[in-house]
Each structure stands twice: as structure tokens, then as C-alpha cells.
Amino acid sequence: MPYPYPDSITGPELVAEYAPIIKGKTILCTGVSPNSLGAKYVESIAAGQPELIILMGRSLDKVNQTAELITKAHAEVKTKVLGLDLASFASVRKAAEEVNSWDDVPVIDVLVNNAGIMAVPYEKCVDGFEKHLTVNYLSHFLFTNLILDKVLAAKDGRVVNISSGAHYISGIRHADINYDDGKTYEKWGAYAQSKTAIILFSRELAKRLGDHGLLSFSVNPGAIMTNLVDHLDFSPGGDGDECSHNGAYLEQRARLADYHVDVVSPAAISDIEAGKLWTLSAKAVGL
């Protein structure tokens, strides 16, 4: 798809371009602690005057810091904050129940599944799955499905999932998604598996619900210096939030990188793989 903007365009410039579409919308973003990609996204998109930004994260203190920055810069934009621990399906279910109980939030126009971890030591979460797969993918799969009615209630509701170019490293290890309880664990492979999963999820979601008006994207923000990589020796990249803005307002079943529709590994574009993963995921999270 031809891209209408120069490579030099910034997130704030895209917000200004899309402001008539953003104005009045309700946007929910996970993983918005200060100095995160999610925080940068919500802080910049607030300039487009959405009606409400719902901010979610594991630390309510940190989420509130981001909410305060938005209120200080854009007093007219309402915010809601909510705790969400993606390492626990019980926490995800509790958060989704809270969102669904809000009568004053009948629709969610854009859901941005941003929160995640990268290349951490092996750990199994309380629900029995490797931590990258749980936090980066399975919990977002569960949360999205649980609040999907509110996204579908919006006109052209959108789900934006944050992926990574690192997905090329690994497909879905159907025979051993938990790395033999850590015996065969490789941190970048585990991270890559979770990001391949998020791309396949985006495709399958569009396939299942595109006819109902849902738009689904996976976005590769590139190498961005945020708190996600504080524990790694990483080089800085670009701004990152440009892709998130575009993911909210482009065609469905696409993957974006560096502001453009991107090439995806064969393992991440297979409709057969996407269907298998959906079945595996639904069983894993109890849907």
C-alpha cells in the first residue's frame, strides 16, 4: 500500500493530521508507565482531543503519573486509570470485569495492547505458561476477548497489537511452548514467539470479526529506548509512537513498521497457524 507521508514525519504531526478522527473517541492502552512507548503514545494522542483515555498498567502509582501528565497538558481530555497485572489471568479477568461495568463507557474505539516484557530470564507465571507468552500475548488475547463487545459497539472499532521485527526469530513452538520448563529456554526466542503470536492473533481477529466492522493491526515500533529495555545493552532508535497512531487509522490485517506496511515472516502470516494458535490460546486462558 503506498504510504502518503514522508519518513521524517513525527507522532505529533500525525496526531494533527488525524485530529478530526481522534476527537471524541475513547482509547484504551495497556502499559503506560512513564518512559514507556504506551505513555508516549497516550500523551501525544491526547493532543487530538479524544473524549477519554483509559490507562492501564501493573503499577497504579506509575499509571497515575502518566494520567497527571495528560491532564496537565490537555485538561479537556478525561482519563480513567485501572490496575492490570498481565502475569495473572485472574487480574486480567478482574480488570475486564471492571471495564465492562462502566456504564459511562459504552464503547471503546481503539484498544492498544502495548504492555510487554523483553528478553527476561525464564519464569513460569501463576497460570503455568512461560512469562513472555503470558504477558505479551495470552493475557492480551484474554483481555481483548473479554471486552470485545465494547470495541464492536464502536463504529469501526480498532485493536492495535504491538509486535516486533524480532518475531522472525521464532514461530509458535506448539510442541513445547514452555521450553521444557526452562531446560531449552532462550530469552530472545521466547520474546520472538510471543510477538509472532501477537501478529497471528491480529490476523485471526480480523478474519473472525472483520465482517462486523472490527479493524485489527499489529505494529512494529522499531528499536525505541524505553523502560522495556532498561536491563539490556540497546541502541536508541526513533520515536516509535508514529506506528501506534497509524495502527489506529489504517487498513486491517496489516503489520506496520517504520511508518510503513511491513513484511512479515511466513510463520506469522499463515491462516492455518493463526487458527491453531487461537484454539490453543482459548484453551489456555479458559475461554
Coordinates of C-alpha atoms in Angstrom, one line a residue:
M1 CA 0.0 0.0 0.0
P2 CA 1.5 3.4 -0.9
Y3 CA 2.3 5.4 2.1
P4 CA 1.2 9.1 2.0
Y5 CA 3.7 10.5 4.5
P6 CA 7.5 11.2 4.5
D7 CA 9.8 9.1 6.7
S8 CA 10.6 12.2 8.7
I9 CA 7.0 12.7 9.9
T10 CA 6.6 12.7 13.7
G11 CA 3.9 11.4 16.1
P12 CA 2.6 14.9 16.9
E13 CA 2.4 15.7 13.2
L14 CA 0.3 12.5 12.6
V15 CA -1.9 13.4 15.5
A16 CA -2.6 16.8 14.0
E17 CA -3.4 15.0 10.6
Y18 CA -5.8 12.6 12.2
A19 CA -7.2 15.0 14.8
P20 CA -10.7 15.1 13.2
I21 CA -10.9 11.3 13.6
I22 CA -9.4 11.1 17.1
K23 CA -11.6 13.9 18.5
G24 CA -14.3 12.4 20.8
K25 CA -13.0 8.9 20.7
T26 CA -12.4 6.5 23.6
I27 CA -9.0 5.0 23.6
L28 CA -7.7 2.2 26.0
C29 CA -3.9 1.5 26.2
T30 CA -2.1 -1.0 28.4
G31 CA 1.4 -0.5 29.7
V32 CA 1.5 3.3 30.1
S33 CA 4.1 3.8 32.9
P34 CA 6.3 6.8 32.5
N35 CA 9.0 6.5 29.8
S36 CA 7.2 3.6 28.1
L37 CA 6.1 3.5 24.5
G38 CA 2.5 3.4 25.7
A39 CA 3.0 6.6 27.8
K40 CA 4.4 8.4 24.8
Y41 CA 1.5 7.3 22.7
V42 CA -1.2 8.4 25.0
E43 CA 0.5 11.6 25.9
S44 CA 0.8 12.6 22.2
I45 CA -2.6 11.3 21.0
A46 CA -4.2 13.4 23.8
A47 CA -3.5 16.5 21.6
G48 CA -6.1 15.1 19.2
Q49 CA -8.8 15.7 21.9
P50 CA -10.2 12.2 22.4
E51 CA -13.2 12.0 24.8
L52 CA -11.5 9.6 27.2
I53 CA -8.2 7.8 27.5
I54 CA -8.2 4.6 29.7
L55 CA -4.8 4.0 31.2
M56 CA -3.9 0.5 32.4
G57 CA -0.8 -1.0 34.0
R58 CA 0.6 -3.1 36.8
S59 CA 1.6 -0.1 39.0
L60 CA -1.2 2.3 39.7
D61 CA 1.2 4.9 41.0
K62 CA 3.0 4.9 37.7
V63 CA -0.2 4.9 35.6
N64 CA -1.4 7.9 37.7
Q65 CA 1.8 9.7 36.9
T66 CA 1.0 9.4 33.2
A67 CA -2.6 10.4 33.7
E68 CA -1.4 13.5 35.5
L69 CA 0.8 14.5 32.6
I70 CA -2.1 14.2 30.2
T71 CA -4.4 16.3 32.5
K72 CA -1.7 18.9 32.9
A73 CA -1.2 19.3 29.1
H74 CA -4.8 18.7 28.0
A75 CA -7.3 19.4 30.8
E76 CA -10.2 18.8 28.5
V77 CA -9.3 15.1 28.0
K78 CA -10.8 12.8 30.6
T79 CA -8.8 9.8 31.9
K80 CA -9.6 6.7 33.8
V81 CA -6.9 4.5 35.4
L82 CA -7.0 0.8 36.2
G83 CA -4.6 -1.8 37.6
L84 CA -3.7 -4.7 35.3
D85 CA -1.2 -7.4 36.1
L86 CA -0.7 -9.3 32.8
A87 CA 1.2 -12.1 34.6
S88 CA -2.1 -13.3 36.1
F89 CA -5.2 -14.3 34.2
A90 CA -7.2 -13.6 37.4
S91 CA -6.1 -10.0 37.3
V92 CA -6.9 -9.7 33.6
R93 CA -10.4 -11.1 34.3
K94 CA -10.9 -8.7 37.2
A95 CA -9.8 -5.7 35.1
A96 CA -12.0 -6.7 32.2
E97 CA -15.0 -7.1 34.5
E98 CA -14.3 -3.5 35.8
V99 CA -14.2 -2.1 32.3
N100 CA -17.4 -3.9 31.3
S101 CA -19.1 -2.5 34.4
W102 CA -18.6 1.1 33.3
D103 CA -22.0 2.3 32.1
D104 CA -20.4 5.7 31.3
V105 CA -18.0 4.0 28.8
P106 CA -20.4 2.2 26.3
V107 CA -17.8 1.9 23.6
I108 CA -14.0 1.6 23.2
D109 CA -13.0 3.0 19.8
V110 CA -9.3 1.9 19.9
L111 CA -7.8 -0.8 22.1
V112 CA -4.0 -0.7 22.1
N113 CA -2.4 -3.8 23.6
N114 CA 1.0 -2.3 24.3
A115 CA 2.3 -3.7 27.6
G116 CA 5.0 -6.3 27.5
I117 CA 8.4 -7.6 28.6
M118 CA 11.5 -8.4 26.6
A119 CA 14.3 -11.0 26.9
V120 CA 13.9 -11.7 30.6
P121 CA 15.2 -14.8 32.5
Y122 CA 13.0 -17.9 32.4
E123 CA 9.9 -17.8 34.6
K124 CA 6.5 -19.5 34.6
C125 CA 3.6 -17.4 35.6
V126 CA 1.0 -18.5 38.1
D127 CA -1.2 -19.9 35.3
G128 CA 1.5 -22.3 34.1
F129 CA 2.8 -20.6 31.0
E130 CA 6.2 -19.0 30.1
K131 CA 6.3 -15.3 31.1
H132 CA 6.8 -13.7 27.7
L133 CA 3.9 -15.7 26.2
T134 CA 1.7 -14.9 29.1
V135 CA 2.4 -11.2 29.5
N136 CA 3.0 -10.2 25.8
Y137 CA 0.3 -12.4 24.3
L138 CA -2.0 -14.7 26.2
S139 CA -3.2 -12.1 28.7
H140 CA -3.9 -9.6 25.9
F141 CA -5.7 -12.3 24.0
L142 CA -7.9 -12.9 27.1
F143 CA -8.4 -9.2 27.9
T144 CA -9.4 -8.3 24.3
N145 CA -11.9 -11.1 24.1
L146 CA -13.5 -10.2 27.4
I147 CA -14.0 -6.5 26.5
L148 CA -14.7 -7.2 22.8
D149 CA -18.3 -6.2 22.9
K150 CA -17.4 -2.6 23.8
V151 CA -14.9 -2.5 20.9
L152 CA -17.5 -3.9 18.5
A153 CA -20.1 -1.4 19.7
A154 CA -17.9 1.4 18.3
K155 CA -18.1 2.5 14.7
D156 CA -15.0 0.9 13.1
G157 CA -13.6 -0.2 16.4
R158 CA -9.8 -1.0 16.2
V159 CA -7.5 -3.3 18.0
V160 CA -3.8 -2.4 17.8
N161 CA -1.3 -5.1 19.0
I162 CA 2.4 -4.2 19.5
S163 CA 4.6 -6.7 17.7
S164 CA 8.4 -6.6 16.8
G165 CA 10.7 -7.3 14.0
A166 CA 12.2 -9.9 16.3
H167 CA 9.3 -12.2 15.5
Y168 CA 11.4 -13.6 12.7
I169 CA 13.5 -15.5 15.3
S170 CA 10.8 -18.0 16.2
G171 CA 7.4 -19.3 15.1
I172 CA 5.0 -20.9 17.6
R173 CA 6.5 -23.9 19.4
H174 CA 3.3 -25.9 19.5
A175 CA 5.1 -29.0 20.8
D176 CA 7.0 -27.1 23.6
I177 CA 5.7 -23.6 24.2
N178 CA 7.1 -23.6 27.7
Y179 CA 10.7 -24.5 26.7
D180 CA 10.7 -27.8 28.6
D181 CA 10.2 -25.9 31.9
G182 CA 13.2 -23.8 31.1
K183 CA 15.7 -26.5 30.1
T184 CA 15.7 -25.4 26.4
Y185 CA 15.0 -21.7 27.2
E186 CA 16.4 -18.9 25.0
K187 CA 15.2 -15.4 26.0
W188 CA 15.1 -13.9 22.5
G189 CA 13.4 -17.0 21.1
A190 CA 10.7 -16.7 23.8
Y191 CA 10.2 -13.0 23.1
A192 CA 10.0 -13.7 19.4
Q193 CA 7.4 -16.5 19.9
S194 CA 5.2 -14.1 21.8
K195 CA 5.5 -11.5 19.1
T196 CA 4.7 -14.0 16.3
A197 CA 1.7 -14.9 18.4
I198 CA 0.5 -11.3 18.6
I199 CA 0.8 -11.0 14.8
L200 CA -1.2 -14.2 14.2
F201 CA -3.8 -13.0 16.8
S202 CA -4.2 -9.8 14.8
R203 CA -4.8 -11.7 11.6
E204 CA -7.2 -14.1 13.1
L205 CA -9.2 -11.4 14.9
A206 CA -9.6 -9.5 11.6
K207 CA -10.6 -12.8 9.9
R208 CA -13.2 -13.6 12.5
L209 CA -14.7 -10.2 13.1
G210 CA -13.8 -8.0 10.1
D211 CA -17.3 -8.5 8.7
H212 CA -18.6 -7.0 12.0
G213 CA -16.6 -3.8 11.3
L214 CA -13.6 -4.6 13.5
L215 CA -10.2 -3.4 12.3
S216 CA -7.2 -5.3 13.6
F217 CA -3.5 -4.4 13.3
S218 CA -0.1 -5.5 14.6
V219 CA 2.6 -2.7 14.8
N220 CA 6.4 -2.9 14.9
P221 CA 7.5 0.3 16.6
G222 CA 11.2 -0.4 15.9
A223 CA 14.1 -0.1 18.4
I224 CA 13.0 2.5 20.9
M225 CA 14.7 3.5 24.1
T226 CA 12.1 2.9 26.8
N227 CA 12.0 1.3 30.2
L228 CA 11.3 -2.0 28.4
V229 CA 15.0 -2.3 27.6
D230 CA 16.5 -0.9 30.8
H231 CA 18.1 -4.3 31.5
L232 CA 19.6 -4.6 28.0
D233 CA 22.5 -3.1 26.2
F234 CA 20.4 -1.5 23.5
S235 CA 20.9 1.3 20.9
P236 CA 18.4 4.1 20.5
G237 CA 16.0 4.2 17.6
G238 CA 13.3 6.6 16.5
D239 CA 10.2 7.9 18.2
G240 CA 8.0 4.8 17.9
D241 CA 4.6 6.4 18.5
E242 CA 4.1 7.1 14.8
C243 CA 3.3 3.5 14.2
S244 CA 0.8 3.3 17.0
H245 CA -1.0 6.3 15.6
N246 CA -1.1 4.8 12.2
G247 CA -2.2 1.4 13.5
A248 CA -5.3 3.1 14.9
Y249 CA -6.3 4.5 11.5
L250 CA -5.2 2.3 8.6
E251 CA -6.5 -0.8 6.8
Q252 CA -7.0 -4.1 8.7
R253 CA -4.8 -7.2 8.8
A254 CA -1.7 -5.2 8.1
R255 CA 1.6 -5.1 10.0
L256 CA 3.3 -1.7 10.3
A257 CA 6.9 -0.8 10.8
D258 CA 8.8 2.5 10.5
Y259 CA 5.5 4.1 9.5
H260 CA 5.0 1.6 6.5
V261 CA 3.2 -1.6 5.9
D262 CA 5.8 -4.2 6.7
V263 CA 7.0 -7.6 5.5
V264 CA 6.1 -10.5 7.9
S265 CA 7.7 -13.9 8.3
P266 CA 6.0 -16.8 6.7
A267 CA 5.3 -18.3 10.2
A268 CA 3.3 -15.2 11.1
I269 CA 1.0 -14.9 8.0
S270 CA -0.3 -18.5 7.9
D271 CA -4.1 -18.6 8.4
I272 CA -3.7 -22.2 9.4
E273 CA -1.2 -21.2 12.1
A274 CA -3.5 -18.4 13.2
G275 CA -6.4 -20.7 13.6
K276 CA -4.3 -23.3 15.5
L277 CA -3.0 -20.6 17.8
W278 CA -6.5 -19.2 18.5
T279 CA -7.6 -22.7 19.6
L280 CA -4.5 -23.2 21.8
S281 CA -5.0 -19.7 23.3
A282 CA -8.7 -20.1 24.1
K283 CA -8.0 -23.4 25.9
A284 CA -5.0 -21.9 27.8
V285 CA -7.0 -18.9 29.1
G286 CA -10.2 -20.8 29.7
L287 CA -12.4 -19.2 27.1

